[in-house]
PDB file of C-alpha atoms in Angstrom:
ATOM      1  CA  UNK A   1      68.009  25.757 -28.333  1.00 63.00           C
ATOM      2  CA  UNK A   2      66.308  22.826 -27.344  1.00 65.00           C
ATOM      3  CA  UNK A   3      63.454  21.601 -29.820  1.00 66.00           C
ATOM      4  CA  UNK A   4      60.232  19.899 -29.112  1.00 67.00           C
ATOM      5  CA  UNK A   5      58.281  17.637 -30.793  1.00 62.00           C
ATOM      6  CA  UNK A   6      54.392  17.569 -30.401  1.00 61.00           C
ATOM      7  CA  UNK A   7      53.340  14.582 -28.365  1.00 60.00           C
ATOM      8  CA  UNK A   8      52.195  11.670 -30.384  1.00 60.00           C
ATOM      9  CA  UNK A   9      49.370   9.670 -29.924  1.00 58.00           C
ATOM     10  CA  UNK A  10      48.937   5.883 -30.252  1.00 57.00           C
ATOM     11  CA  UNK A  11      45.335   4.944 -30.575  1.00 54.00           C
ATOM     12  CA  UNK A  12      44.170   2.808 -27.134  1.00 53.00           C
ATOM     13  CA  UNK A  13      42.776  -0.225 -28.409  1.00 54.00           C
ATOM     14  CA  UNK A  14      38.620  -0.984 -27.874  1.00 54.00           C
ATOM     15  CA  UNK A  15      38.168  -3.582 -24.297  1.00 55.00           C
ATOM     16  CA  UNK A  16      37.634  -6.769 -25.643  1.00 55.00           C
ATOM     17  CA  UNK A  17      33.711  -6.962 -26.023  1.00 54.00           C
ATOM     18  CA  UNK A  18      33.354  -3.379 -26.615  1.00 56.00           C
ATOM     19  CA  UNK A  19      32.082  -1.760 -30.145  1.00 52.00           C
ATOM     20  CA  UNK A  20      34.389   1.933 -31.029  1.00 54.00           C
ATOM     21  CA  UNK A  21      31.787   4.482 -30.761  1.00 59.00           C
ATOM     22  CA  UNK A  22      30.386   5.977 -34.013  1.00 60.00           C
ATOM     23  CA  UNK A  23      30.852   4.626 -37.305  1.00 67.00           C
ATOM     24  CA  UNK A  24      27.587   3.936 -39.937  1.00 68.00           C
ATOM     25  CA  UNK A  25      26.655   0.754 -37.584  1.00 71.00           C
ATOM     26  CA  UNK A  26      26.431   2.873 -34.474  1.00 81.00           C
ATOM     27  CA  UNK A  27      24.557   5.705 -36.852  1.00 86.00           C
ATOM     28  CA  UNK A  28      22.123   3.325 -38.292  1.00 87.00           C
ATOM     29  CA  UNK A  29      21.231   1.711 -34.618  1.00 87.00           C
ATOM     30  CA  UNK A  30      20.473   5.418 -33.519  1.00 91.00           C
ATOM     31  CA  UNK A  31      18.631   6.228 -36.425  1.00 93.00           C
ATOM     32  CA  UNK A  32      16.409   3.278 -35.785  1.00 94.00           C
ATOM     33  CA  UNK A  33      16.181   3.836 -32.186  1.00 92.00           C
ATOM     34  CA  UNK A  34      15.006   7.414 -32.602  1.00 95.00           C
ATOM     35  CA  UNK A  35      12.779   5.986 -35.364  1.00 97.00           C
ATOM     36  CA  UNK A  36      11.261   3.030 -32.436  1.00 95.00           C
ATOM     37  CA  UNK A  37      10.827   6.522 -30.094  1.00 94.00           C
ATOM     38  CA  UNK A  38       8.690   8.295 -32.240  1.00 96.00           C
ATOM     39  CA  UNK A  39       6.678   5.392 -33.452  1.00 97.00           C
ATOM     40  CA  UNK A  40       6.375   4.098 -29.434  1.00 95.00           C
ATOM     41  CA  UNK A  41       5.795   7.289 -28.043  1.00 95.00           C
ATOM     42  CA  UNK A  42       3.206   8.249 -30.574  1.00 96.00           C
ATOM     43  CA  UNK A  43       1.021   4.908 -30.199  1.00 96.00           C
ATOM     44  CA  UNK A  44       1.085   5.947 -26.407  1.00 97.00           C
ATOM     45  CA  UNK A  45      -0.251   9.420 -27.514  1.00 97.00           C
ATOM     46  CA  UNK A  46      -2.902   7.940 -29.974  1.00 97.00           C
ATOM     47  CA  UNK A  47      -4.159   5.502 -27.412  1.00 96.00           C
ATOM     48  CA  UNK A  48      -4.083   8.388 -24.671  1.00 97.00           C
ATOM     49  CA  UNK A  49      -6.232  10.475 -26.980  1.00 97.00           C
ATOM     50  CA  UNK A  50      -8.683   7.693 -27.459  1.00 97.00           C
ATOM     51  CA  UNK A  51      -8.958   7.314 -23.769  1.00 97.00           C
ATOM     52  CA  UNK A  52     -10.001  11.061 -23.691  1.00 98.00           C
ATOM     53  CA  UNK A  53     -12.587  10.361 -26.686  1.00 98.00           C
ATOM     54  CA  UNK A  54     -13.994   7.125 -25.012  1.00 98.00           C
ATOM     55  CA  UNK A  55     -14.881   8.835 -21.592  1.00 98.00           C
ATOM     56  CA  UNK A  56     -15.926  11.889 -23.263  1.00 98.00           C
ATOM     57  CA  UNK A  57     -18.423   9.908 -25.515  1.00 97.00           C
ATOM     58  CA  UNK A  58     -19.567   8.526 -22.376  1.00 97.00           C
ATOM     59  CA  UNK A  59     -21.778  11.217 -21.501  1.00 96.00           C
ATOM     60  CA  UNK A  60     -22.800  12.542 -25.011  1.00 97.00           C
ATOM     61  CA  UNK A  61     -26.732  11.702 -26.102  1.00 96.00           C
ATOM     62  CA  UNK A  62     -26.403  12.718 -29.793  1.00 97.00           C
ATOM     63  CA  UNK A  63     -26.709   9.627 -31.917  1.00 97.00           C
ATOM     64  CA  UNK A  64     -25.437  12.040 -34.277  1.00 97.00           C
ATOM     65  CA  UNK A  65     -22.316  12.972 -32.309  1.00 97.00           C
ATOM     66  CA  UNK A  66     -21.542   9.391 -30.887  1.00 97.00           C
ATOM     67  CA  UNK A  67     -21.405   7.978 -35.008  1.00 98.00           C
ATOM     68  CA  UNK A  68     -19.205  10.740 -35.757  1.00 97.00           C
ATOM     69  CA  UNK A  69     -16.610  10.301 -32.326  1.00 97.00           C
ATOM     70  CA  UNK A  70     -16.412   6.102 -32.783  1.00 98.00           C
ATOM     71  CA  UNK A  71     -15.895   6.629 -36.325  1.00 97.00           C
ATOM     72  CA  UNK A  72     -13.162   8.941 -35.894  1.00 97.00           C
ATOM     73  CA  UNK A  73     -11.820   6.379 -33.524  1.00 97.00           C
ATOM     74  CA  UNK A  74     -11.923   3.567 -36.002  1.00 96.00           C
ATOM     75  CA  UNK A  75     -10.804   5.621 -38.507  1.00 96.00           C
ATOM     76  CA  UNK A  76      -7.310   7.038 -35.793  1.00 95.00           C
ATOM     77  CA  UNK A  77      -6.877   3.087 -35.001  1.00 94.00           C
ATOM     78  CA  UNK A  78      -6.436   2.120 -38.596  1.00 93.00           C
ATOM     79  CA  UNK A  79      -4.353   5.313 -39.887  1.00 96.00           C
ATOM     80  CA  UNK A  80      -2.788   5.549 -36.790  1.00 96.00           C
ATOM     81  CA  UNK A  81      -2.479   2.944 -33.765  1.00 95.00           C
ATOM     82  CA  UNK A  82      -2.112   0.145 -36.167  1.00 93.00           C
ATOM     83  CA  UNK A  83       0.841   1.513 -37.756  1.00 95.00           C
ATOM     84  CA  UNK A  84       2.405   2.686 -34.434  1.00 96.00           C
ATOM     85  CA  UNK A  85       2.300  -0.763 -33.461  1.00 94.00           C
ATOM     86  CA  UNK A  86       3.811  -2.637 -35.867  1.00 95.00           C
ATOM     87  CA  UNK A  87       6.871   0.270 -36.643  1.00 96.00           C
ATOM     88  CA  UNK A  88       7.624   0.061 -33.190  1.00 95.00           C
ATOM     89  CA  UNK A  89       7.600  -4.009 -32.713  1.00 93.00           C
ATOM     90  CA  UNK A  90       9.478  -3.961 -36.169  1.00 94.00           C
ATOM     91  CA  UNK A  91      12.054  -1.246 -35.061  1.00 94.00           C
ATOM     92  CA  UNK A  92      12.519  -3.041 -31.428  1.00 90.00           C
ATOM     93  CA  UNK A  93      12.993  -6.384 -32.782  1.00 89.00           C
ATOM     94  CA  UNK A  94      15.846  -4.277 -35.510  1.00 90.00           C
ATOM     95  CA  UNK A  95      17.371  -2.674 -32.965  1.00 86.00           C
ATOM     96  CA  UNK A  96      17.863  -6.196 -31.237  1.00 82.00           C
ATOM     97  CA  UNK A  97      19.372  -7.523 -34.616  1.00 83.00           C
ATOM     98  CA  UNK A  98      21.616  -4.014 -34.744  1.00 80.00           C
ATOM     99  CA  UNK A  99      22.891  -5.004 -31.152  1.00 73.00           C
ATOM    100  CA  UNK A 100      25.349  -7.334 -33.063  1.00 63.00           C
ATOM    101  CA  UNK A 101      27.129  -9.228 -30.181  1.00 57.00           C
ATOM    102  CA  UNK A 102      26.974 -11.873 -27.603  1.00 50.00           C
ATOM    103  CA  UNK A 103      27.463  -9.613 -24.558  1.00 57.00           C
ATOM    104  CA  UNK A 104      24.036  -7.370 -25.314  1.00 54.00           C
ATOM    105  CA  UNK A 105      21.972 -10.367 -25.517  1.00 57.00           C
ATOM    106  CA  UNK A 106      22.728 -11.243 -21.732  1.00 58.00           C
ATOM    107  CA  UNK A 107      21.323  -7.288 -21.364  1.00 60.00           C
ATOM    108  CA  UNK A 108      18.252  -7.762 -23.216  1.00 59.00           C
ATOM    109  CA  UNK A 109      17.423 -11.907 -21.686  1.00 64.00           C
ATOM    110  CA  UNK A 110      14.147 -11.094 -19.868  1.00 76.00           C
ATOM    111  CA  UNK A 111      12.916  -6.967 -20.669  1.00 79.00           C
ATOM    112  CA  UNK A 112      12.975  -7.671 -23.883  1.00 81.00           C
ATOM    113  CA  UNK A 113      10.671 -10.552 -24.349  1.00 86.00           C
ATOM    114  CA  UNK A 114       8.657  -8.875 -21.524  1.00 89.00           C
ATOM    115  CA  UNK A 115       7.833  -5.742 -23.485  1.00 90.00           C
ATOM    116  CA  UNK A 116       7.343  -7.938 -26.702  1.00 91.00           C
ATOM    117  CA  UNK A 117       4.819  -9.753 -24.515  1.00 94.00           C
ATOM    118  CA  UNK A 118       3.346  -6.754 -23.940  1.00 94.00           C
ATOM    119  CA  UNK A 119       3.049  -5.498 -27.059  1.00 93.00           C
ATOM    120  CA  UNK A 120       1.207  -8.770 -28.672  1.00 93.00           C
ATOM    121  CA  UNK A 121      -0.834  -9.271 -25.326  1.00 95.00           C
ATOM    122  CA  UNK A 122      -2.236  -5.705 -26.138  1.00 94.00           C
ATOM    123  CA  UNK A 123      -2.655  -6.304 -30.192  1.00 92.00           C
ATOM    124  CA  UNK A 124      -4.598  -9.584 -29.406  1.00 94.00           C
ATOM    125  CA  UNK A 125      -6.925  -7.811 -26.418  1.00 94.00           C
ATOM    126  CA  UNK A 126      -7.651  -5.204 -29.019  1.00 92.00           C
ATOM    127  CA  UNK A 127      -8.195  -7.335 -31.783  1.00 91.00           C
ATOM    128  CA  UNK A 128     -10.671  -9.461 -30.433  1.00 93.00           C
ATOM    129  CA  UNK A 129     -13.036  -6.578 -28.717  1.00 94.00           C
ATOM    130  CA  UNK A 130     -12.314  -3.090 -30.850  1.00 94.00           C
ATOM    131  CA  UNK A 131     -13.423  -3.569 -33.769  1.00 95.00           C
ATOM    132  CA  UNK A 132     -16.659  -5.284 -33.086  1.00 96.00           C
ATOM    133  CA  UNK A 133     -17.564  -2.902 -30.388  1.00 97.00           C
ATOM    134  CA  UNK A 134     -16.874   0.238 -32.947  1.00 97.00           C
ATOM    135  CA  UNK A 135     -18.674  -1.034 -35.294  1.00 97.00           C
ATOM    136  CA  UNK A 136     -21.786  -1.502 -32.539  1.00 97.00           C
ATOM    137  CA  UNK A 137     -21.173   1.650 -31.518  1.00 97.00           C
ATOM    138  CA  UNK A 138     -21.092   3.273 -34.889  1.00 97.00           C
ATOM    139  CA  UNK A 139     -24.329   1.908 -35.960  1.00 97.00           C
ATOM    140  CA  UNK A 140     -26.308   1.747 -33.029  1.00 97.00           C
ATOM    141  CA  UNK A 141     -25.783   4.758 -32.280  1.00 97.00           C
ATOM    142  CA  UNK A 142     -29.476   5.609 -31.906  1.00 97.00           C
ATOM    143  CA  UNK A 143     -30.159   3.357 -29.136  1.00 97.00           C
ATOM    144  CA  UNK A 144     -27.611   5.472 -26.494  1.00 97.00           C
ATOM    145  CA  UNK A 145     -28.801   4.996 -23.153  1.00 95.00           C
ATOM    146  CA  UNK A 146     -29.577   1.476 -23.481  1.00 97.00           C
ATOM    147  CA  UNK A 147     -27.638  -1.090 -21.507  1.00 97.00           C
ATOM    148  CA  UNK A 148     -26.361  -3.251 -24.175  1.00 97.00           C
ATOM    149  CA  UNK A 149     -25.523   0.502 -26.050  1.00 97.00           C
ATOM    150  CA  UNK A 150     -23.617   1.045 -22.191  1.00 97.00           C
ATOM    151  CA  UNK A 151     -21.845  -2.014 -22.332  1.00 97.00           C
ATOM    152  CA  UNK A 152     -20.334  -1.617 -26.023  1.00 97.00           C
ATOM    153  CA  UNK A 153     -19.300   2.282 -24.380  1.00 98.00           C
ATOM    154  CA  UNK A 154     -17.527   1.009 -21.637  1.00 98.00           C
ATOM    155  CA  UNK A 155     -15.974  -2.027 -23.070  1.00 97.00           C
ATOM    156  CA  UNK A 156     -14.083   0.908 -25.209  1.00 97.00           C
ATOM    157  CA  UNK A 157     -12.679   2.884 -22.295  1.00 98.00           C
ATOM    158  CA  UNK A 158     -12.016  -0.274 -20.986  1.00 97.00           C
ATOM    159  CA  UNK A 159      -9.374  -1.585 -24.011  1.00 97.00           C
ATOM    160  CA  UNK A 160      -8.264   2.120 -24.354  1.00 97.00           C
ATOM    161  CA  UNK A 161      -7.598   2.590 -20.192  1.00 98.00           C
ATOM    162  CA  UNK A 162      -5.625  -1.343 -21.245  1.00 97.00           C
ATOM    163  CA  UNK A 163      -3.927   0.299 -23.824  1.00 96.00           C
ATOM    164  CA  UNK A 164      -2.703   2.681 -21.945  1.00 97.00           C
ATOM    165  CA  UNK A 165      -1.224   0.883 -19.163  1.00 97.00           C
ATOM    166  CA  UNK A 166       0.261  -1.873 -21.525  1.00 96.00           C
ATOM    167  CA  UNK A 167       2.317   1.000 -23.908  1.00 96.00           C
ATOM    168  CA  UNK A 168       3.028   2.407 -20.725  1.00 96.00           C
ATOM    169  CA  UNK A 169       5.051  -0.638 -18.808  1.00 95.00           C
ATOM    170  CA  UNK A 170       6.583  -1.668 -22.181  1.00 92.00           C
ATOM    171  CA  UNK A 171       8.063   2.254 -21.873  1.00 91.00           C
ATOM    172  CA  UNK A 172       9.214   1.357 -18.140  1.00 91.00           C
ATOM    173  CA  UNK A 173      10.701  -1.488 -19.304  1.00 88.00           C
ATOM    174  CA  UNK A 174      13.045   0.386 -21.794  1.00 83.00           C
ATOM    175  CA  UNK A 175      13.780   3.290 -19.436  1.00 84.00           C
ATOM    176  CA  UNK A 176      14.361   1.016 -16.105  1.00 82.00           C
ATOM    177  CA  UNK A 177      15.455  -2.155 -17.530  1.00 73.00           C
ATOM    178  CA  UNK A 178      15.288  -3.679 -14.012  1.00 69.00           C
ATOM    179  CA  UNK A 179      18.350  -6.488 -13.714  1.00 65.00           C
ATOM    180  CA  UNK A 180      20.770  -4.466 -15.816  1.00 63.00           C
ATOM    181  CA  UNK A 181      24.141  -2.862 -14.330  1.00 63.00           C
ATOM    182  CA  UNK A 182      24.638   0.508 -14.809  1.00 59.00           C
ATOM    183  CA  UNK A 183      28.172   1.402 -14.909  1.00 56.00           C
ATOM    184  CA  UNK A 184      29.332   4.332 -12.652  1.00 57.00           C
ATOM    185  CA  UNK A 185      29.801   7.631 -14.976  1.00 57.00           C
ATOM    186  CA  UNK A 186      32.064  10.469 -13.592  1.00 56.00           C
ATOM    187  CA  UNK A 187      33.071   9.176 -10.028  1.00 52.00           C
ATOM    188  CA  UNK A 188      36.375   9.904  -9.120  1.00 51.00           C
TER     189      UNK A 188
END
C-alpha cells in the first residue's frame, strides 16, 4: 500500500520592494482611505448642492426667501464644507505617511502635490470671496434686483461652479493618476 503525504507548502517570499498584503498596516491605510472617500466625495456633494442653491436663488425675489437660502448656505459651509475639507487634506496627506516606502513616493511625485494644489487653491478662492459675499447677501437681502445685490448673487455661483470643478479634477487625479504604470492583471 503505498502512502501519501499531503503536499507541503513553503511560504514564497514578498519581491523585494513589495509590502505582504493584509496585516493592521494594510487595515489601517484602508480604513483611512475609505475614511478620505467619504470625506472627498461628500465635500463634492455639499459644494454640488450649493451650486443648485446659488442658481436657484438667482431667480427668487423674496428678501425673505433669499436671507433664509444664503444663510442656510453659510450655515452648510461651516458645518459642512469646512470640515470636508480639512478631513480629506488631513486623510490624503495620512494616507501618504501610511504609504511607508521609497518606491510609492516615485508613484505619488507630481498627482499628489497637484491635487494638494488644488485643494488649497480652492480654500484660498473661497476664503477670500464667500464669506463676505454671504454675509452681503444675507443682509441685503431687501435690495434684490439691484446690480451690486446681482453681483454679490453671481459671484456665489461663480465660487460654487469653482468649487465644483476644483473637487472634481482633484477626484480625476486619484482615479487616473496620469504617469503611473498599471501592471497587467489576468493576461495569460
Amino acid at each position: 500500500m503505498v502512502t501519501t503525504s499531503p503536499p507541503t507548502t513553503t511560504p514564497v517570499p514578498s519581491a523585494p520592494g513589495t509590502r505582504p498584503r493584509g496585516g493592521p498596516a494594510s487595515l489601517a491605510r484602508r480604513a483611512v482611505l475609505v475614511l478620505h472617500l467619504a470625506l472627498g466625495l461628500g465635500w463634492l456633494g455639499v459644494t454640488a448642492a450649493f451650486l443648485v442653491l446659488t442658481v436657484w436663488l438667482l431667480d427668487v425675489r423674496d428678501p425673505a426667501t433669499l436671507r433664509a437660502g444664503y444663510a442656510f448656505h453659510d450655515l452648510a459651509v461651516v458645518w459642512l464644507a469646512r470640515p470636508a475639507a480639512i478631513g480629506s487634506t488631513s486623510t490624503g496627506l495620512l494616507l501618504v505617511l501610511l504609504a511607508g516606502r521609497f518606491p510609492a513616493w516615485r508613484r505619488w511625485l507630481w498627482w499628489v502635490p497637484a491635487k494638494l494644489a488644488l485643494v488649497v487653491t480652492t480654500v484660498v478662492v473661497t476664503v477670500n470671496i464667500s464669506p463676505e459675499a454671504l454675509r452681503v447677501a444675507v443682509d441685503r437681502a431687501d435690495a434684490v434686483g439691484s446690480p451690486a445685490y446681482t453681483e454679490v448673487q453671481y459671484a456665489l455661483v461663480g465660487v460654487a461652479v469653482f468649487h465644483v470643478v476644483m473637487i472634481t479634477a482633484a477626484a480625476v487625479l486619484s482615479v487616473f493618476r496620469p504617469g503611473v504604470r498599471r501592471a497587467r492583471r489576468g493576461r495569460a
